PDB file of C-alpha atoms in Angstrom:
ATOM      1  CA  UNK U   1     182.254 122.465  36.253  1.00 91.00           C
ATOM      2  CA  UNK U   2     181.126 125.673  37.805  1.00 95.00           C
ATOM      3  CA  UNK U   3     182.101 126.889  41.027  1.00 96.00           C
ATOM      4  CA  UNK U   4     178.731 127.693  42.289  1.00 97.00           C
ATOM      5  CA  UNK U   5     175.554 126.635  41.169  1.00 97.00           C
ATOM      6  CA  UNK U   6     172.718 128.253  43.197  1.00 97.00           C
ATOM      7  CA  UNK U   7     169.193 126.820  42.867  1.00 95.00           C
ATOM      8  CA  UNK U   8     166.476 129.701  43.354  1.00 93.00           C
ATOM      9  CA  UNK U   9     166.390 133.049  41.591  1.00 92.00           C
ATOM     10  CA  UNK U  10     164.889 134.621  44.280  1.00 93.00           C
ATOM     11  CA  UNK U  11     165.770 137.258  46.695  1.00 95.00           C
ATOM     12  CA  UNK U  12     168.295 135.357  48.806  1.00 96.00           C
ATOM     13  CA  UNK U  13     169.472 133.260  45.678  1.00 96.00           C
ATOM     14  CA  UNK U  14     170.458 136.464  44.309  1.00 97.00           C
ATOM     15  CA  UNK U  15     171.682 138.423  46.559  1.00 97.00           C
ATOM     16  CA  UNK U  16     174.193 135.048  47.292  1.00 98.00           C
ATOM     17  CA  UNK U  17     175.023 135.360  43.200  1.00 97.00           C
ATOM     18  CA  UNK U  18     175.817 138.794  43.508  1.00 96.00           C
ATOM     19  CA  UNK U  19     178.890 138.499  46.034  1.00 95.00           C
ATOM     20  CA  UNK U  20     180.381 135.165  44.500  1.00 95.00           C
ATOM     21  CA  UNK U  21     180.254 136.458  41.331  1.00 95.00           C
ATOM     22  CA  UNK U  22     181.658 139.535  42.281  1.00 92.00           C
ATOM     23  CA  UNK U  23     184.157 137.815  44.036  1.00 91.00           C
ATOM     24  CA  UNK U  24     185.556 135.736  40.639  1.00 92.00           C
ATOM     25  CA  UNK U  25     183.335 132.892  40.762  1.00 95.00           C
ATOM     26  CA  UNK U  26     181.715 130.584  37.782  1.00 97.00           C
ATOM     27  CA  UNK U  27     178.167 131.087  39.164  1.00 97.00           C
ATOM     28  CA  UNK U  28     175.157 129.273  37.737  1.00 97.00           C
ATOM     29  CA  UNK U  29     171.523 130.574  39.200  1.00 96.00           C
ATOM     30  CA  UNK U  30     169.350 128.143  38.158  1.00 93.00           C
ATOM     31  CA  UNK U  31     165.966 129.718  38.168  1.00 89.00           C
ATOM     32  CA  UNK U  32     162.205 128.197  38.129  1.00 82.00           C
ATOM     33  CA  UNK U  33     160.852 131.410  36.700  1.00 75.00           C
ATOM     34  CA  UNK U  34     158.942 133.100  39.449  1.00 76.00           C
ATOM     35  CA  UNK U  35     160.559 134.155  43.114  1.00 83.00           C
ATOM     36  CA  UNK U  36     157.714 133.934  45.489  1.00 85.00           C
ATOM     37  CA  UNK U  37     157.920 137.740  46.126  1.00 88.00           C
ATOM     38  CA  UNK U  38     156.111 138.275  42.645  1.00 86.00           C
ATOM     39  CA  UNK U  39     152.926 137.551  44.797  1.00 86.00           C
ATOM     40  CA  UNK U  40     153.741 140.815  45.998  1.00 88.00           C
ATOM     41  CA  UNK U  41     151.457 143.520  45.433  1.00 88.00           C
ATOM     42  CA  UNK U  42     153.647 146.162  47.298  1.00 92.00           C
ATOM     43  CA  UNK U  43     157.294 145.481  49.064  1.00 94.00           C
ATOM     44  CA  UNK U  44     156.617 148.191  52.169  1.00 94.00           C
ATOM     45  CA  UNK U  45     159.291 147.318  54.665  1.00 93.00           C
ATOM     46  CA  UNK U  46     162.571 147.064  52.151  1.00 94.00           C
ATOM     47  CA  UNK U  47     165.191 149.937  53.642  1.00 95.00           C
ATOM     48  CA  UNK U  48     166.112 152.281  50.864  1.00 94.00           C
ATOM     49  CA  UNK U  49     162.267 153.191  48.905  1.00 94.00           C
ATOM     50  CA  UNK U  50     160.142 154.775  51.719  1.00 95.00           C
ATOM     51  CA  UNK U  51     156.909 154.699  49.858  1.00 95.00           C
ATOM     52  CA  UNK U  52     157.469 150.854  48.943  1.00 94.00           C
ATOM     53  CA  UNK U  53     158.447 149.598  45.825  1.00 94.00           C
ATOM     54  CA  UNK U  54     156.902 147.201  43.163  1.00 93.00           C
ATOM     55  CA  UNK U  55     158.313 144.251  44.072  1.00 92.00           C
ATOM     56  CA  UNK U  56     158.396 142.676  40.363  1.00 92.00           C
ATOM     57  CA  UNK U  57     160.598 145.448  39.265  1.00 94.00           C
ATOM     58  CA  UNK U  58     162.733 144.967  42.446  1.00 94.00           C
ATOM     59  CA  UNK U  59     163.307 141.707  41.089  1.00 93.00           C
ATOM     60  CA  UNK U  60     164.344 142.754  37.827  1.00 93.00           C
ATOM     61  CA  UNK U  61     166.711 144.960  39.079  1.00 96.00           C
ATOM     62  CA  UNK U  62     168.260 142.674  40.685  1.00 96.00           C
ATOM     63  CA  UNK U  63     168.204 140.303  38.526  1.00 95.00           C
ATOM     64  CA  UNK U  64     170.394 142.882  36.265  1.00 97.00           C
ATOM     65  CA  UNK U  65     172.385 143.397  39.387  1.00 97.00           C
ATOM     66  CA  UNK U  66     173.415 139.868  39.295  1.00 97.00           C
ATOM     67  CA  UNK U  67     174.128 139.681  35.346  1.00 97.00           C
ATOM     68  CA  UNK U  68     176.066 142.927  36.120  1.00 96.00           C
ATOM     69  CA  UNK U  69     178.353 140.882  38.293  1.00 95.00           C
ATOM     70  CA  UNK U  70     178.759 138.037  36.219  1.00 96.00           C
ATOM     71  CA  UNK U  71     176.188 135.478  37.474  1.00 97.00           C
ATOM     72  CA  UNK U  72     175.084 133.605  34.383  1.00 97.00           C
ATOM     73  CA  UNK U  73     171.154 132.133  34.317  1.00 95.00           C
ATOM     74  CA  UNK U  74     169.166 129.131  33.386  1.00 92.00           C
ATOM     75  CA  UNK U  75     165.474 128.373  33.572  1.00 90.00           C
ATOM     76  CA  UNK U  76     164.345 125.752  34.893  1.00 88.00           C
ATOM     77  CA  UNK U  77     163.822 123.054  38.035  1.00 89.00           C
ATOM     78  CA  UNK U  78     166.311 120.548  39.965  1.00 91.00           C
ATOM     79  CA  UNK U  79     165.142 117.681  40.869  1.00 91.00           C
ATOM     80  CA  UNK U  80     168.192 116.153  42.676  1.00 92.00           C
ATOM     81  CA  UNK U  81     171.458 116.914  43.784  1.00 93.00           C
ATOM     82  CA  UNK U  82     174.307 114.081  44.238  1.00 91.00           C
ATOM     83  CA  UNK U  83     177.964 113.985  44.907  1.00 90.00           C
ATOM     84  CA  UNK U  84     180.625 113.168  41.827  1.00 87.00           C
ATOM     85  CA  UNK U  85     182.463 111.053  44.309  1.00 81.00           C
ATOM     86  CA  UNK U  86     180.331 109.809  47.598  1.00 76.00           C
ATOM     87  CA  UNK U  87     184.068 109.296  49.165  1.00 74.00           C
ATOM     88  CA  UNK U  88     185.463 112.682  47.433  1.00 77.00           C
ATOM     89  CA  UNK U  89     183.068 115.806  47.990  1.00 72.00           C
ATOM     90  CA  UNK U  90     185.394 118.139  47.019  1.00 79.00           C
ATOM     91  CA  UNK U  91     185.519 116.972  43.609  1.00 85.00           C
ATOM     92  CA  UNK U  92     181.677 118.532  42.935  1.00 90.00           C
ATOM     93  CA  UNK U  93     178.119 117.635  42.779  1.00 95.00           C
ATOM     94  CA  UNK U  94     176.101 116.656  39.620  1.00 94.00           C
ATOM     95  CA  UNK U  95     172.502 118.385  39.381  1.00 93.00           C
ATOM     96  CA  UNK U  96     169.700 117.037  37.622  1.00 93.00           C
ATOM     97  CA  UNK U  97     167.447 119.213  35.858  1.00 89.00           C
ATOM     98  CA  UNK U  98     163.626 118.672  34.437  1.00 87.00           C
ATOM     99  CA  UNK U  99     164.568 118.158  31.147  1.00 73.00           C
ATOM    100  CA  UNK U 100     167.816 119.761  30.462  1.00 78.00           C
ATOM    101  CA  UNK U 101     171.437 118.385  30.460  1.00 84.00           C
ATOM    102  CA  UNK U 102     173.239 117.732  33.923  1.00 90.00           C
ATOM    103  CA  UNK U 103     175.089 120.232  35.657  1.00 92.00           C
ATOM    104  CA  UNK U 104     178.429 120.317  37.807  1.00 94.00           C
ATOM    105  CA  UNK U 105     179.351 122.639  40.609  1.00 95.00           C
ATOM    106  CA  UNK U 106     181.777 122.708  43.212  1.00 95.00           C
ATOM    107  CA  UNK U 107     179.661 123.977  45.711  1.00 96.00           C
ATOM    108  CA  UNK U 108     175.728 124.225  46.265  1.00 97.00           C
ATOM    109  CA  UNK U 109     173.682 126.871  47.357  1.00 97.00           C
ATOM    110  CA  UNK U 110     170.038 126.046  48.248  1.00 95.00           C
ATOM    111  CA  UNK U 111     167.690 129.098  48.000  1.00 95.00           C
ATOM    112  CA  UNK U 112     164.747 128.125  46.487  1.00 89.00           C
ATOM    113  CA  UNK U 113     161.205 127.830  47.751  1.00 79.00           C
ATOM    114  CA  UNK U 114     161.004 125.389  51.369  1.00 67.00           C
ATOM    115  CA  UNK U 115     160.901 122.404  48.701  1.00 76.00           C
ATOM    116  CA  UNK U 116     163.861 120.503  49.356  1.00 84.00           C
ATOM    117  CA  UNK U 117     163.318 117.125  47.931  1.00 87.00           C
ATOM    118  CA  UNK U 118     165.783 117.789  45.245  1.00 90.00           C
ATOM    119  CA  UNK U 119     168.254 117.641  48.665  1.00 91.00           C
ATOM    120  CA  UNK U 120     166.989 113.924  49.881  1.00 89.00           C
ATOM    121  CA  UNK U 121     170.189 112.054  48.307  1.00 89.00           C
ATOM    122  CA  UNK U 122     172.352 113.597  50.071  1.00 90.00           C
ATOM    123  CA  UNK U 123     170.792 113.576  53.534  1.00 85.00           C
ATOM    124  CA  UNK U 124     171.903 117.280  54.236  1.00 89.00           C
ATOM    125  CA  UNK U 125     169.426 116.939  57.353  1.00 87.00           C
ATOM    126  CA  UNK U 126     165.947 118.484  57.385  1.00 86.00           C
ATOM    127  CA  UNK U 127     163.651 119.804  59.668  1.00 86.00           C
ATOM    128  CA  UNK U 128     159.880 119.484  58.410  1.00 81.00           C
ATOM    129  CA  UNK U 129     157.529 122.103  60.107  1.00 81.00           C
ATOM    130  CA  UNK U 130     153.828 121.260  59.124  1.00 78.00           C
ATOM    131  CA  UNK U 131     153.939 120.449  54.779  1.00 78.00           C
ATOM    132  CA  UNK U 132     157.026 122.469  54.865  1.00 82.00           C
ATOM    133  CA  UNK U 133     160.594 120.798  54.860  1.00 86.00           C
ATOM    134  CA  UNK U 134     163.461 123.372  55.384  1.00 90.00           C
ATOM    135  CA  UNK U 135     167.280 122.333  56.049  1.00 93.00           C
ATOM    136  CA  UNK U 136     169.423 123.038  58.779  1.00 92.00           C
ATOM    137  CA  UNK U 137     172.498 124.801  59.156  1.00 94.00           C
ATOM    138  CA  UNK U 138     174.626 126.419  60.811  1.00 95.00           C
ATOM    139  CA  UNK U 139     175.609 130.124  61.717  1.00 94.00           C
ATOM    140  CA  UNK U 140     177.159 130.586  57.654  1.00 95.00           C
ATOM    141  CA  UNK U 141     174.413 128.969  56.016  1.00 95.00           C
ATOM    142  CA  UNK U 142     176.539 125.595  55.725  1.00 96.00           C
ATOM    143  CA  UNK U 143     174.366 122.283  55.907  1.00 95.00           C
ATOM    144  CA  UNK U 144     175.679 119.417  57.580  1.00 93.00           C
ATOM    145  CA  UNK U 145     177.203 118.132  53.847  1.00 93.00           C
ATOM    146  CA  UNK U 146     180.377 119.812  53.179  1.00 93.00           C
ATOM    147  CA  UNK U 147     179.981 122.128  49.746  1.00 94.00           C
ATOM    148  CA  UNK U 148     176.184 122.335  49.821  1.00 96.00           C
ATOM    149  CA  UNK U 149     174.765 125.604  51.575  1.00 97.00           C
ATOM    150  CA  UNK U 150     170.985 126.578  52.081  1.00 96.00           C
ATOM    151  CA  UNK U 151     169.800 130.476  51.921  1.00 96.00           C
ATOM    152  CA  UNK U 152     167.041 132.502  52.965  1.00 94.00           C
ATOM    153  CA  UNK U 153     163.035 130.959  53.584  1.00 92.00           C
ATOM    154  CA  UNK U 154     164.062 127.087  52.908  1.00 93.00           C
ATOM    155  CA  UNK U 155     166.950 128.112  55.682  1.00 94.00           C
ATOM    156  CA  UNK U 156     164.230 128.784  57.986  1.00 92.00           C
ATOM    157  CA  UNK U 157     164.739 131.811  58.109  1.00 93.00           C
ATOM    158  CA  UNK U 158     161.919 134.641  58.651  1.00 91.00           C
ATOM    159  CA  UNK U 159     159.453 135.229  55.253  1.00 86.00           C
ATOM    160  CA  UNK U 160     160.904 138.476  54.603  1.00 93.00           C
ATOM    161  CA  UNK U 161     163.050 139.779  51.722  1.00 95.00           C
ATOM    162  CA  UNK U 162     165.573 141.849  53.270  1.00 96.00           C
ATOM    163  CA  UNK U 163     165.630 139.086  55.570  1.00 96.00           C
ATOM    164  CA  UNK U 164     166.447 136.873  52.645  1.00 95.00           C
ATOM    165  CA  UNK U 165     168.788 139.648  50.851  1.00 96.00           C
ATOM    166  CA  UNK U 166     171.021 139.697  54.054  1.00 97.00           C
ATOM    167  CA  UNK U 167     170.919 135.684  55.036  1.00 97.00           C
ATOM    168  CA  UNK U 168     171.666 135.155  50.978  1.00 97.00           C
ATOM    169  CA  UNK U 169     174.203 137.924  51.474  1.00 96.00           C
ATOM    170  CA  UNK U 170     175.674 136.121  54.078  1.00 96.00           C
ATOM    171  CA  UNK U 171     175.964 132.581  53.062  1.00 97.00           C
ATOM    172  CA  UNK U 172     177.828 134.107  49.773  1.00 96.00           C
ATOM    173  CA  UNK U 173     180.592 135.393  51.900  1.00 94.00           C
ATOM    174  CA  UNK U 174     180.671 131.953  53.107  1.00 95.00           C
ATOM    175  CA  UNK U 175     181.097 129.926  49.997  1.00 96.00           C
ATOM    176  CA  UNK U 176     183.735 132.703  49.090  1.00 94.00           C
ATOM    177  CA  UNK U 177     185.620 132.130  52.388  1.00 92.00           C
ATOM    178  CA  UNK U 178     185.637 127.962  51.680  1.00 93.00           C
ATOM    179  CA  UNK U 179     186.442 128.479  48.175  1.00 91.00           C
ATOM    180  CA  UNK U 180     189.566 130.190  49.369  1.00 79.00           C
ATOM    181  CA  UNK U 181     189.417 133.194  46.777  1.00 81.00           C
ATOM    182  CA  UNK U 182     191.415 135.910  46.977  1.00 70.00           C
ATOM    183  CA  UNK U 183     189.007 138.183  48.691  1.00 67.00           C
ATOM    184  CA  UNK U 184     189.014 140.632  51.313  1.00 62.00           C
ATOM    185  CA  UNK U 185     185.228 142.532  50.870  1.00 72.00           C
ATOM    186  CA  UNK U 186     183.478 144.367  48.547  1.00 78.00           C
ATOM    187  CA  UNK U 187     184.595 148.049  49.684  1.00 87.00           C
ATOM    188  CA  UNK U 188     184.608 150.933  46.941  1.00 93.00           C
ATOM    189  CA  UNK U 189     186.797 153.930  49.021  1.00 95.00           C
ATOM    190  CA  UNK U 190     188.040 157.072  47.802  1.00 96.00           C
ATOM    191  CA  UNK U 191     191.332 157.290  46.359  1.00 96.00           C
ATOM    192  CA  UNK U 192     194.076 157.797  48.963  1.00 96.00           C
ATOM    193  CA  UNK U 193     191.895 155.482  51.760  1.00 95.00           C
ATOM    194  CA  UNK U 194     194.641 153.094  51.957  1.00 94.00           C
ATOM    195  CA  UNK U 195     197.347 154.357  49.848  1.00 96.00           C
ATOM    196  CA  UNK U 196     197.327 157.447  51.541  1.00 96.00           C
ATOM    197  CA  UNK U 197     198.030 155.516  54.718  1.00 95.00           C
ATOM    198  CA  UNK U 198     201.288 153.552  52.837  1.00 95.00           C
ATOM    199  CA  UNK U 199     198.573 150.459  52.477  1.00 94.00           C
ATOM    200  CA  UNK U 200     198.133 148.538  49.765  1.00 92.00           C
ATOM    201  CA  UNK U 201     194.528 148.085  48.433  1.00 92.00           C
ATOM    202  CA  UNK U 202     192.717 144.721  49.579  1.00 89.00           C
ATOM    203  CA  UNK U 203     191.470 142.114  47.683  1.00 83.00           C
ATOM    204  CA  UNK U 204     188.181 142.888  46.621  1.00 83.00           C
ATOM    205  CA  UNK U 205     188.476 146.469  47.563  1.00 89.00           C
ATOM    206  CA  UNK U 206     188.865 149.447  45.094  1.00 92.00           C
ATOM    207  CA  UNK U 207     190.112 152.837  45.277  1.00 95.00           C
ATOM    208  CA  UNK U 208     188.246 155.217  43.087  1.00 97.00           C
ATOM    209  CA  UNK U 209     189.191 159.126  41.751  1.00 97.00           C
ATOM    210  CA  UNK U 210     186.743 161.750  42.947  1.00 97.00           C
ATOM    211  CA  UNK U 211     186.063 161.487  38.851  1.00 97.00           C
ATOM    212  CA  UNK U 212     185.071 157.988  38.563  1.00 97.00           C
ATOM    213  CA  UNK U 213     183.083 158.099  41.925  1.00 97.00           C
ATOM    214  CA  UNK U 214     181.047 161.163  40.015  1.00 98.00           C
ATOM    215  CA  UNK U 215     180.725 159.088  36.600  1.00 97.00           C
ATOM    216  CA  UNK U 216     179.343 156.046  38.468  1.00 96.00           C
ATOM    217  CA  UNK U 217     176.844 158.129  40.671  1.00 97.00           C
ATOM    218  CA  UNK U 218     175.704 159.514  37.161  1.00 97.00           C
ATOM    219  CA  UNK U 219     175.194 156.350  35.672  1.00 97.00           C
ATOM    220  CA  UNK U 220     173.731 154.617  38.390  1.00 96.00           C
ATOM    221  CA  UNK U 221     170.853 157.713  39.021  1.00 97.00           C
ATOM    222  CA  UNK U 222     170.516 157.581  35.121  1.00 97.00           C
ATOM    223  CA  UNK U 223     169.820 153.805  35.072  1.00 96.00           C
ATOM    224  CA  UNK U 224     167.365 154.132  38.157  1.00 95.00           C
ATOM    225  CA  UNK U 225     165.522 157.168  36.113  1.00 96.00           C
ATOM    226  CA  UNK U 226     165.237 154.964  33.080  1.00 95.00           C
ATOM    227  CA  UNK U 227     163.760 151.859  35.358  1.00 94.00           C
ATOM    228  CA  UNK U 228     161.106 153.931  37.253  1.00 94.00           C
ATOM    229  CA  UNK U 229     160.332 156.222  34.548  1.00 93.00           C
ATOM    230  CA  UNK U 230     156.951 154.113  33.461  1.00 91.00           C
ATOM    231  CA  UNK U 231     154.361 151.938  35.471  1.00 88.00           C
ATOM    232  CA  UNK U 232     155.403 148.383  35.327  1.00 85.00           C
ATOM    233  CA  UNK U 233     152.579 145.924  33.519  1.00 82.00           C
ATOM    234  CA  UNK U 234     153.281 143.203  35.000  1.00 80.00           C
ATOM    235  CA  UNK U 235     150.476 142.199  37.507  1.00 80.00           C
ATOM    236  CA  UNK U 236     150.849 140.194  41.231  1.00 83.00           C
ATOM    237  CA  UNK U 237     150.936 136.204  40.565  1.00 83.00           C
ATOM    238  CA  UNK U 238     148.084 135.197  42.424  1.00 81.00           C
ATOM    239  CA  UNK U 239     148.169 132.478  44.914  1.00 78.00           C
ATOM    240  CA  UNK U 240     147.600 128.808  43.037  1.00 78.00           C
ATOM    241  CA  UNK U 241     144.647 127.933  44.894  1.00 80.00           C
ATOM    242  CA  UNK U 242     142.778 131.151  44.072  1.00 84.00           C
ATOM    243  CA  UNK U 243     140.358 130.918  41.242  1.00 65.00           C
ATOM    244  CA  UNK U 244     140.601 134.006  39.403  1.00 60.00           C
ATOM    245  CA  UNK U 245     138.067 133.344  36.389  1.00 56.00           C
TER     246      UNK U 245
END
């Protein structure tokens, strides 16, 4: 049984990944094998690179991001989602996958691709818009089934990735608040920030030496060196209904 199982390994799914497993939770990305930002040729409008960045290696990195935190990952597709006990939904949710074993979570986080048949047992309430069914929730990301939680583009919300970095962002802090961890936020200070004011430090907050902030500047520039040192290979996954021959 883990405590989060979040189906999508895209931008919102995980950036969600990142802050519950931060936070101490089991987390389970299930992914298909390609976010839809792959199709990228270019990610232009992402704060942080200001001549754009290749938007496969974005992935990767945070992909590695996500490992880094704890998030553990498994290929493949869901094709439905139903609850352990209809009468009990705190007790968990089974998942059924294309071909692999069953899986158990606590909680549910939505964030693939605005597919969301896998979501039809459990009558989470969708809105279709043209081919396209997305789910609603509320303000947190939370559907109208308690424990299941929908991020990013099948959210509704707008086709952009730091659009679906913040909203998967978001509905992480969410399923961290209702799984009543021990967490405050995820807030790296100098040493002295709060101890220097007679606090102690908060859950999910860290107070760092002027030594350790240097050594973790130097290994984060040295990993960024390493993964933009060469041209990535990897070519744009072209649109299915293009004929490239």
């Amino acid at each position: 049984m883990r405590d989060v199982c979040i189906v999508g390994g895209g931008v919102s799914g995980l950036a969600a990944s990142i802050f519950t497993a931060r936070a101490g939770l089991d987390t389970l990305v299930i992914d298909g094998g390609e976010s839809i930002l792959a199709r990228n040729a270019s990610l232009e409008n992402y704060p942080g690179f200001p001549d754009g960045v290749d938007a496969r290696r974005y992935l990767q990195l945070a992909r590695e991001q996500a490992r880094n935190a704890g998030a553990a990952f498994e290929l493949g597709y869901v094709t439905g989602v139903e609850p352990l006990d209809e009468t009990e939904l705190e007790e968990g949710f089974v998942l059924e996958t294309d071909g692999g074993e069953p899986l158990e979570a606590r909680r549910v986080i939505a964030a693939s691709w605005s597919d969301s048949e896998y979501l039809v047992p459990l009558d989470v309430g969708r809105i279709q818009r043209g081919s396209k069914h997305y789910v609603a929730v509320d303000e947190a990301g939370r559907t109208a089934v308690e424990g299941v939680y929908a991020a990013g583009r099948i959210a509704n919300e707008p086709h952009q990735s730091i659009v679906a970095a913040g909203h998967g962002a978001k509905v992480g802090l969410a399923v961290i608040h209702d799984s009543d961890v021990n967490f405050y936020h995820d807030w790296v200070v100098p040493e002295g920030y709060f101890t220097g004011r007679g606090r102690e430090v908060p859950p999910g907050c860290e107070e760092i030496s002027d030594g350790e902030r240097r050594e973790r500047d130097e290994r984060a520039r040295t990993r960024m060196l390493e993964a933009f040192d060469e041209p990535l290979d990897e070519m744009p996954t072209m649109h299915p209904s293009v004929d490239r021959d």
